[in-house]
XYZ file of C-alpha atoms in Angstrom:
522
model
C 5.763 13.284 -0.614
C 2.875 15.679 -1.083
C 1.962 16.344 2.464
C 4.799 16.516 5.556
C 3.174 14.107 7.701
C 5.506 11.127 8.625
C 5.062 7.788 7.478
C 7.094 6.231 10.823
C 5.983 3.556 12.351
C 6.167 3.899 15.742
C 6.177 0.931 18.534
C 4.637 2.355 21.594
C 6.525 0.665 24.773
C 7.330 2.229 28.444
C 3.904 3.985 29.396
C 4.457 6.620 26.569
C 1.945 6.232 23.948
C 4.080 7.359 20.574
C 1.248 7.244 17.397
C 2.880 7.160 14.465
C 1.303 7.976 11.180
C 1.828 5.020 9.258
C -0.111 6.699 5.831
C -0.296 10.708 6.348
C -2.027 10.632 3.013
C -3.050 8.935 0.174
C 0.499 9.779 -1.581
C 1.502 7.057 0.559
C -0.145 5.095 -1.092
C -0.348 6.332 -4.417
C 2.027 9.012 -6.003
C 3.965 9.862 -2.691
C 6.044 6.667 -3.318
C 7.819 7.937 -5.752
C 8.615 11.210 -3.872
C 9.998 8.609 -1.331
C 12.313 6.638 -4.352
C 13.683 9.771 -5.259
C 16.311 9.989 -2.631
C 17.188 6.687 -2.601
C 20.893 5.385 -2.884
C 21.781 3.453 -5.953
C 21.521 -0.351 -6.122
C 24.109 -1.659 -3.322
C 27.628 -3.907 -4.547
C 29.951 -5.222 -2.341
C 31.783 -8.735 -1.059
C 30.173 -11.757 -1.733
C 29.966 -12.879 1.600
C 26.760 -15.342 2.070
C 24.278 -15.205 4.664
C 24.067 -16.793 7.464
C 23.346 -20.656 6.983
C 23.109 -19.744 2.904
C 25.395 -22.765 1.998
C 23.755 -25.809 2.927
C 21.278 -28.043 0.387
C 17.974 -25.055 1.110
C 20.555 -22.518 -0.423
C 21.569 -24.377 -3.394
C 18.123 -24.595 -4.974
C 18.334 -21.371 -6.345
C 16.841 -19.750 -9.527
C 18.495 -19.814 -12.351
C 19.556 -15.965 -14.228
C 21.394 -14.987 -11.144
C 24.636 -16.746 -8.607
C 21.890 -16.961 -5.484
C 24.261 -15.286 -3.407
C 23.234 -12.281 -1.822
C 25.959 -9.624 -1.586
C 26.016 -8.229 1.682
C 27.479 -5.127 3.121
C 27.297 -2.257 5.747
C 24.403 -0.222 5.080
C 24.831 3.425 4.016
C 22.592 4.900 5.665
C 23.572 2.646 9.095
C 27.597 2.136 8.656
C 28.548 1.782 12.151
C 25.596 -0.891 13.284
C 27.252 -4.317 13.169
C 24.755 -6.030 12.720
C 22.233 -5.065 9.761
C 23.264 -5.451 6.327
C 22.211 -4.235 3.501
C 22.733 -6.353 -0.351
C 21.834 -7.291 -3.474
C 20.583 -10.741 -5.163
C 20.540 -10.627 -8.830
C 17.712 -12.398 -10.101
C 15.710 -12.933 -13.575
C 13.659 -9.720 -15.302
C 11.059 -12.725 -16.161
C 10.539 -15.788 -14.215
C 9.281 -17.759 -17.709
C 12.945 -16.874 -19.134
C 15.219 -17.745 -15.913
C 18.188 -17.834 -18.237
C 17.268 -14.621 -19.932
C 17.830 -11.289 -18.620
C 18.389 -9.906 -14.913
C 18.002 -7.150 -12.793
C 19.558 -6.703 -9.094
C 17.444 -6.901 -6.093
C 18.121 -4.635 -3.016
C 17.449 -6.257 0.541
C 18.266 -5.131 4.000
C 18.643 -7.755 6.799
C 18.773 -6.844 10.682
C 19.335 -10.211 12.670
C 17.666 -11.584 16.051
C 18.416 -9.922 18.866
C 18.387 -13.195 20.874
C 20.366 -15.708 18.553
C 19.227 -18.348 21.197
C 15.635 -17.543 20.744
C 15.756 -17.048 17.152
C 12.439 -19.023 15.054
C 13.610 -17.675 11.541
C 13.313 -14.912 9.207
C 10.490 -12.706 9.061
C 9.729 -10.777 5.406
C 8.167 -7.601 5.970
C 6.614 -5.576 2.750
C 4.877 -2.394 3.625
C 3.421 -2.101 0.282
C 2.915 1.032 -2.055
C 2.960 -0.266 -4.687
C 6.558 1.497 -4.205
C 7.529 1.511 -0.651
C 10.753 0.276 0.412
C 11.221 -2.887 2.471
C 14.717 -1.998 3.172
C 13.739 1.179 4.918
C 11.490 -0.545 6.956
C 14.478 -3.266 7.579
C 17.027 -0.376 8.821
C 14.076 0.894 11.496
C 13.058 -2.180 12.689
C 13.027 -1.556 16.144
C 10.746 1.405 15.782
C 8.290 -1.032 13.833
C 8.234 -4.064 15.644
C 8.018 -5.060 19.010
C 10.763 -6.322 21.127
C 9.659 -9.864 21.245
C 9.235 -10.148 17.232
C 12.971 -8.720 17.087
C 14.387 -10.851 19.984
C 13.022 -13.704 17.922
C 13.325 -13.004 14.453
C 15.936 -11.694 11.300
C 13.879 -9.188 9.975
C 14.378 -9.144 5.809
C 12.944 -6.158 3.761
C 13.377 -5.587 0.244
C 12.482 -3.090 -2.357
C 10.108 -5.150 -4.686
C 11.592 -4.833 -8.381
C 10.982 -1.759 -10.307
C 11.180 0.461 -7.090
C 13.480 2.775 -4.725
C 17.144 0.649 -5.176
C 16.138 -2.250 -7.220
C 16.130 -0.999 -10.428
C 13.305 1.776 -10.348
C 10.681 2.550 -13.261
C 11.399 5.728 -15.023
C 9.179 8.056 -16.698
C 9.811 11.778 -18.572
C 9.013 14.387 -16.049
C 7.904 16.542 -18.833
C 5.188 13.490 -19.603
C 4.301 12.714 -16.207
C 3.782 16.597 -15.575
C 1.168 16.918 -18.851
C -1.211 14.223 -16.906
C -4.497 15.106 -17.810
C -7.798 15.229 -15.713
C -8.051 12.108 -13.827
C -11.739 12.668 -13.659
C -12.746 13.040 -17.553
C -15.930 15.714 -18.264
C -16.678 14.230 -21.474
C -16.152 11.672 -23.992
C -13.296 13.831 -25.711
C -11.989 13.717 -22.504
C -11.735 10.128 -21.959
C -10.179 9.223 -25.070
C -7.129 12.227 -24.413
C -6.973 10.036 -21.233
C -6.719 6.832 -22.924
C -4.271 7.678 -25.506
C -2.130 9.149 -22.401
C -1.787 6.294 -20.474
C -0.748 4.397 -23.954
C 2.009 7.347 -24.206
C 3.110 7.176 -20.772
C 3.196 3.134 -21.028
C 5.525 3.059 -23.834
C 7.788 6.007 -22.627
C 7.994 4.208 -19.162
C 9.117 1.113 -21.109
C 12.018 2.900 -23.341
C 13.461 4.815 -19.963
C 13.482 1.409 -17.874
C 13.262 -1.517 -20.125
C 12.281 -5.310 -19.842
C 11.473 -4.922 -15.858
C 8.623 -3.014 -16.793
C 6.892 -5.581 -18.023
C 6.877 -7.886 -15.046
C 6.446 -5.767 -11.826
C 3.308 -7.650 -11.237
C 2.913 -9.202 -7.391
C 3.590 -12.865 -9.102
C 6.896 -12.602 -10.072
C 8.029 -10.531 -6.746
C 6.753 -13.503 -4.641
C 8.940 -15.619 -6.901
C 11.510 -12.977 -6.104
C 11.188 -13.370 -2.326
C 11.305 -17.388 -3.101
C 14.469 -16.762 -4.254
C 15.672 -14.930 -0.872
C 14.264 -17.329 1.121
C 16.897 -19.863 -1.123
C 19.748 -17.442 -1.128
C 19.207 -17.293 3.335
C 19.172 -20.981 3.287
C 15.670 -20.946 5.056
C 13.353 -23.757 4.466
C 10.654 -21.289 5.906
C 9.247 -17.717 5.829
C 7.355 -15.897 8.562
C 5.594 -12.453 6.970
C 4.494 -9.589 7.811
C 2.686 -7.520 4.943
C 0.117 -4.644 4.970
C -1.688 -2.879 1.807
C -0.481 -3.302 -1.379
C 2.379 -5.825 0.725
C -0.551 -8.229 1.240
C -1.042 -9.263 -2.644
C 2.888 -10.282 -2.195
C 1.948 -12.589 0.817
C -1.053 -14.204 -1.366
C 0.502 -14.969 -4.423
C 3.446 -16.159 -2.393
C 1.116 -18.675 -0.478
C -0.950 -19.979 -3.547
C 2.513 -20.821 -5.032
C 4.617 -22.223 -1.894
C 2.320 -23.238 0.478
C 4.414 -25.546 1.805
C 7.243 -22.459 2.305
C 4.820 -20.340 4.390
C 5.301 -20.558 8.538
C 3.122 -17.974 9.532
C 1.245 -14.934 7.660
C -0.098 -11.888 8.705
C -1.990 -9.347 6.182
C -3.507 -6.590 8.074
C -5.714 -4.032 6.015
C -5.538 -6.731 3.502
C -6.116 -6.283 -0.186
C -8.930 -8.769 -1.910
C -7.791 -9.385 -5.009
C -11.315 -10.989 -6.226
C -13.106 -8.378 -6.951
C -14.182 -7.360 -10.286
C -13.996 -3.617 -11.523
C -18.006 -2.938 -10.340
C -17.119 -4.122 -6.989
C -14.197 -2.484 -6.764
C -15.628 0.845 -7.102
C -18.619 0.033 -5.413
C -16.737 -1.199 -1.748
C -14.492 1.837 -1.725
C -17.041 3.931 -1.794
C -19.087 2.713 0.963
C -15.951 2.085 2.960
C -15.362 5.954 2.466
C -18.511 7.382 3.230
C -18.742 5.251 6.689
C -15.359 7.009 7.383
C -16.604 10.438 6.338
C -19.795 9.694 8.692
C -17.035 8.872 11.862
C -15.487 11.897 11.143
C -19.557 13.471 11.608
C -19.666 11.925 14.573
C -16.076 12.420 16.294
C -16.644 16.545 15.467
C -20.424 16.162 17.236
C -19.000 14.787 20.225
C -15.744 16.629 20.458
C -15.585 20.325 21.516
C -12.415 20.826 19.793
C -13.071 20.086 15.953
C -13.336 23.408 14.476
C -16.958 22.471 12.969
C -18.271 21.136 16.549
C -22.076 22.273 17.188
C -22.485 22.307 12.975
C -24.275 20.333 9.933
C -20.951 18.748 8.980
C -22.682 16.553 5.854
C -24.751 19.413 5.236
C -21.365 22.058 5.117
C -19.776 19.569 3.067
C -22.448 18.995 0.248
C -22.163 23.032 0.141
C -18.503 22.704 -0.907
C -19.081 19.969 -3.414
C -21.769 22.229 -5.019
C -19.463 25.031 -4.983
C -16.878 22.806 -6.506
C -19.801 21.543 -9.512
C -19.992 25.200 -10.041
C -16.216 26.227 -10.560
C -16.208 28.628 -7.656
C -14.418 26.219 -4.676
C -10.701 27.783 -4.176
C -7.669 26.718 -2.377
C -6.562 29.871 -1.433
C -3.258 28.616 -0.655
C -2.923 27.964 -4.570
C -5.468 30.134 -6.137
C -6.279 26.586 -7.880
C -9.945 25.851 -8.177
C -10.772 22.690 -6.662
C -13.097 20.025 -8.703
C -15.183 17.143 -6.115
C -12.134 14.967 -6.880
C -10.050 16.921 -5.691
C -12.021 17.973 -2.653
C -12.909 14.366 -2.464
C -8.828 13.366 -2.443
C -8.271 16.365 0.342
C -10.985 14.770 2.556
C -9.561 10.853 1.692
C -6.090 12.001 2.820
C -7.258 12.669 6.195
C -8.905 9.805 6.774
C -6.057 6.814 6.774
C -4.900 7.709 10.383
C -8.426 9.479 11.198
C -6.682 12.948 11.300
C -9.585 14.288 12.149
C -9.111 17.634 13.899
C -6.996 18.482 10.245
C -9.609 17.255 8.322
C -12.262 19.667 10.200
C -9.527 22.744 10.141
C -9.205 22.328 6.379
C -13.264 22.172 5.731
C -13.500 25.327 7.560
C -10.704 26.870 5.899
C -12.779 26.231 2.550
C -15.264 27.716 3.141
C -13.971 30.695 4.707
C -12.113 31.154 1.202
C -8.645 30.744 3.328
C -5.457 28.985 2.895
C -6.248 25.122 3.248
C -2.659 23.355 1.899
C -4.350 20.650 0.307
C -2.985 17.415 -0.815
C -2.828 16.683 -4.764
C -3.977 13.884 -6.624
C -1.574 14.412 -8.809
C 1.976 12.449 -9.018
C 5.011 14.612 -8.311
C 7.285 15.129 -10.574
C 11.351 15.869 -10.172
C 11.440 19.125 -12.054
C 15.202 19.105 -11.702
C 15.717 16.038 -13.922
C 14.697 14.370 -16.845
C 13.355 11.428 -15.460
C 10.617 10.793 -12.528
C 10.636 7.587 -10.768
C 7.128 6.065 -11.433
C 5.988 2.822 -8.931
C 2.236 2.924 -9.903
C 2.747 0.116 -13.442
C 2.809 -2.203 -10.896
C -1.017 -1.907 -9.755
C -2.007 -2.292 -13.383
C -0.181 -5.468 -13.987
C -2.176 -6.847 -10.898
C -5.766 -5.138 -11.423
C -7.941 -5.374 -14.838
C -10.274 -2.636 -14.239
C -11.913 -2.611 -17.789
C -13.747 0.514 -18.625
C -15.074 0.494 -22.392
C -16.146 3.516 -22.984
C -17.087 7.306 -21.566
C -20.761 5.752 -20.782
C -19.062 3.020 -19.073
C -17.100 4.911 -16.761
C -20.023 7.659 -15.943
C -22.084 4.095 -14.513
C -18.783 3.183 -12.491
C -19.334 7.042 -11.195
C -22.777 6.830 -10.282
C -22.476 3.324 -8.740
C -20.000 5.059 -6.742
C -22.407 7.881 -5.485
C -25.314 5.740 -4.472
C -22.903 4.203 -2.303
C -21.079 7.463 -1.044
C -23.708 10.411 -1.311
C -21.451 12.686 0.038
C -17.742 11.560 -0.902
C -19.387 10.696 -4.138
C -16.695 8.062 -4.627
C -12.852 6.501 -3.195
C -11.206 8.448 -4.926
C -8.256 5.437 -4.396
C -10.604 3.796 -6.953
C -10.972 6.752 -9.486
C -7.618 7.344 -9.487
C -6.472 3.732 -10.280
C -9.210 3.380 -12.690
C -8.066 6.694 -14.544
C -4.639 5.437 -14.301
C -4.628 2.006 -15.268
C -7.327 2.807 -18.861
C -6.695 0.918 -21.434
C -3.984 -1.419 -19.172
C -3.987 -5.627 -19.497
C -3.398 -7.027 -16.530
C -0.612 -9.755 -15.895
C -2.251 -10.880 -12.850
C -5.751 -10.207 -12.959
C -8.181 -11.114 -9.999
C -9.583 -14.698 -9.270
C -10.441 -16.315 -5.953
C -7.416 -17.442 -3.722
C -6.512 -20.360 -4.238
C -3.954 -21.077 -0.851
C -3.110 -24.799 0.284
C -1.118 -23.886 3.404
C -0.846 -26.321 6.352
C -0.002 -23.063 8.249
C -2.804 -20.804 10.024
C -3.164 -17.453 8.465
C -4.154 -14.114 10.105
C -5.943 -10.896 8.108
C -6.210 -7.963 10.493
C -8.532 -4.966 9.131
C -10.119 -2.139 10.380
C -13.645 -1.614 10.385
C -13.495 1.411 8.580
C -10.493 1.801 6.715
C -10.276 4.097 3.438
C -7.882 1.971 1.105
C -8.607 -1.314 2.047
C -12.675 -2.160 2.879
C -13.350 -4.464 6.148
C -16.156 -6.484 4.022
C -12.757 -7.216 1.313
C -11.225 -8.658 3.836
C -14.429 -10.804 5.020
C -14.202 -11.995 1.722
C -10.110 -13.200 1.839
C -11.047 -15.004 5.185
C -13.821 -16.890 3.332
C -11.902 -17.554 0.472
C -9.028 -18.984 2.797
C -11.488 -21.278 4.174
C -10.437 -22.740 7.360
C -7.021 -21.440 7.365
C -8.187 -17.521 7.549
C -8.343 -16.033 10.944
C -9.938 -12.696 11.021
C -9.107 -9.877 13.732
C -11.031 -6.837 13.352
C -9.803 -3.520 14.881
C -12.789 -1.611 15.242
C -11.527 1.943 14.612
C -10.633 4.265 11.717
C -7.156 4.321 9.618
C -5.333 2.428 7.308
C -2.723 -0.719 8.767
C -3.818 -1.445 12.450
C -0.657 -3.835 14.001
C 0.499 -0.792 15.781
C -2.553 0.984 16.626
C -3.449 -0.198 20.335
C -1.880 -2.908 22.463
C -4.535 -5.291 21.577
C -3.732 -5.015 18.223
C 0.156 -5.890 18.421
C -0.295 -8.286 21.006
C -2.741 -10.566 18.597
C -0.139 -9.875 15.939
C 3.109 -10.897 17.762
C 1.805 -13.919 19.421
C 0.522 -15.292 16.185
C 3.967 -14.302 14.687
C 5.903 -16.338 17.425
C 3.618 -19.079 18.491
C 1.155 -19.723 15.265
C -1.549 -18.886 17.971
C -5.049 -17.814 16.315
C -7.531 -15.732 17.752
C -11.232 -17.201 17.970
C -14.225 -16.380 15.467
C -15.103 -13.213 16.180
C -11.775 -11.348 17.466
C -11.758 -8.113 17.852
C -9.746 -5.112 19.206
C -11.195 -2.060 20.290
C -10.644 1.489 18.986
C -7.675 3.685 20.038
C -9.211 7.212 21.261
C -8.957 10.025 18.933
């Protein structure tokens, strides 16, 4: 991870309010997940005992390239719980090739605390791409509320290609010659280009076939296939972030498998490359302007009583000119950079950080800044690498140097002061020269079942008017909750917020047109 901040979520219950940072930066989201996969325990063997219920007619259609048996053991990390269990469910590389070759999924399942009560299984992805599912199985209870774990298994899994099941590898030597993800010049584009071809093909030797097909489409065929190994004729989910392109592809292919649904700060997978830059932009500079207006009201930021916009254009001049230094680093800090610093703070509205570290720039003092950049394991050979998967689900075609400055300044007529997201520079940098395997289109979702996006008004990764756009495209099944504060995922921020959540999850319940949850005080 690039910053220490704690990516726990945290359940607030008996009068204590416990916020959890759910994303303490953007290398959450981006490079920090494979900080997170590097300390992960190898790919879990053990008995072949099924689960529970996995042998009746449900559990016999399973896919073909693996037994459909999960095999189940005592966690590592949790030996003495009796209860969660932690396996493995080999399954095919390619979902066109059943027969062909496999690779072995990791999953983590911690049953109902109320067998009596129990409504099913409930999936929960947290996203990344590259977080793991069965970390967020073995701390259930300090994600979910009592009532979702009285009534519900909760299954997590570490989508293929990540953590235990089977991770992408990269050289570390590669990974660590990265060039600018923000190219000056046309020279400098192409050096980018011919990277990411590099870094494609060296990925591909260290981790083989998998790498190929880490796109969302096959993992929802993936989770079909632990739904069939469980012996459930049903799946409730909860998915957030990158998790919510999982829940999508999984409902345009089984609608008929899908109980209930929730995607909060949901991804809209719809939108072409100019509106991709375009909406993370905006959705960036309204969060830098709620930061301008939480410091104005609020004694204690450090830059209360000051021009915040007007301090910050300063820096981003000072950054055009080559003279803006962390002084932690002695590293001179482009508007990317300074631009990534400022994003980091904004997905759980850190705000009294955010103002500390602005001040600490321009004072010329130590401001430990967050990197853009992935970190690499200088101790081995190999990194582990979860970001291929965003490029097998996102064409973002940029032809040319030209092409990519009019991305740029689309960007900063819609962010005059952020100048862009840089979630969206970064993943357009990365993913040059990339096809996609699973390209955007307009959902396409046949459920019978009610379905439930929850978003934040402003939220840095994942823009409220995106997820507009997934209600409308869900037509009549999409029920929209909007949390009307700042930060990225938004189940756990308030009460209001869980509560809609958990009585969807448990009763189907939808809120009306127009729900909405008020901010949490910063």
């Amino acid at each position: 991870m690039l910053t220490t901040k704690s990516t726990t979520f945290r359940h607030p219950r008996g009068g204590a309010r416990r916020r959890r940072r759910l994303l303490g930066s953007l290398s959450a989201v981006v490079a920090v997940l494979v900080a997170l996969s590097l300390n992960a325990p190898p790919s879990l063997a053990g008995t072949t005992t099924p689960a529970g219920g996995g042998t009746g007619p449900v559990a016999a259609n399973t896919a073909s390239g693996g037994n459909g048996r999960i095999d189940w053991q005592a966690c590592p990390e949790q030996p003495d719980d009796p209860g969660t269990r932690c396996g493995t469910l080999r399954l095919p590389v390619d979902w066109a090739r059943p027969g062909g070759e496999t690779f072995q999924l990791a999953l983590a399942r911690r049953p109902a605390t109320d067998p009596a009560a129990r409504i099913g299984v409930l999936v929960f992805n947290p996203g990344g791409p590259g977080l793991s599912g069965v970390d967020v199985a073995l701390t259930a209870a300090s994600q979910l509320g009592p009532d979702v774990l009285r009534r519900f298994d909760i299954v997590g899994f570490d989508p293929r290609g990540t953590v235990r099941s089977e991770p992408v590898r990269c050289s570390s030597a590669l990974l660590g010659r990265h060039p600018s993800l923000t190219p000056a010049n046309a020279a400098e584009f192409e050096r980018l280009r011919t990277y990411n071809s590099q870094l494609r093909d060296d990925c591909r030797a260290h981790s083989g076939p998998l790498f190929d097909h880490l796109d969302s489409v096959s993992v929802a065929r993936d989770t079909d296939a632990i739904r069939a190994a469980l012996g459930e004729r049903q799946l409730s989910f909860y998915q957030w972030s990158y998790g919510t392109l999982i829940g999508q592809s999984y409902a345009e292919l089984f609608p008929d498998r899908v109980r209930a649904l929730v995607m909060d700060s949901v991804m809209d997978h719809s939108q072409g490359v100019r509106e991709y830059f375009r909406s993370g932009a905006a959705s960036n500079e309204a969060l830098f302007h709620e930061f301008v207006t939480w410091c104005q009201r609020s004694p204690g930021c450090a830059l209360h009583g000051r021009d915040v916009p007007a301090l910050y254009d300063r820096l981003v001049r000072r950054a055009d000119a080559g003279t803006l230094v962390d002084a932690a680093t002695g590293t001179t800090l482009t508007w990317f950079e300074l631009g990534f610093a400022t994003f980091v703070n904004f997905f759980d509205a850190t705000w009294a950080d955010l103002a500390n570290m602005l001040l600490a720039l321009e004072r010329g003092e130590p401001a430990s800044l967050a990197s853009p950049m992935v970190p690499v394991d200088g101790d081995t050979d190999l990194t582990e690498y979860a970001l291929p998967a965003f490029c097998q689900d996102w064409s973002l075609p940029i032809d040319g140097f030209a092409d990519w400055n009019r991305y740029l300044e689309l960007s900063r007529a819609a962010a005059p002061h952020l100048r862009a997201s840089p979630l969206a520079v970064r993943f357009g940098a990365i993913c040059l020269g990339w096809t996609a395997t699973n390209p955007q289109h307009q959902l396409r979702v046949r459920t019978s079942a009610p379905l439930l996006v929850l978003n934040g008004r402003y939220d840095p990764a994942t823009p409220y008017d995106g997820a507009q756009r997934v209600v409308r495209q869900l037509g009549g099944r999409g029920h929209l909750v909007t949390y009307e504060g700042s930060g990225h995922a938004s189940y756990p921020r308030t009460e209001c917020t869980r509560r809609q959540v958990e009585r969807y999850l448990i009763t189907r319940t939808t809120p009306p047109v127009g729900a909405s949850c008020p901010a949490a005080p910063v």
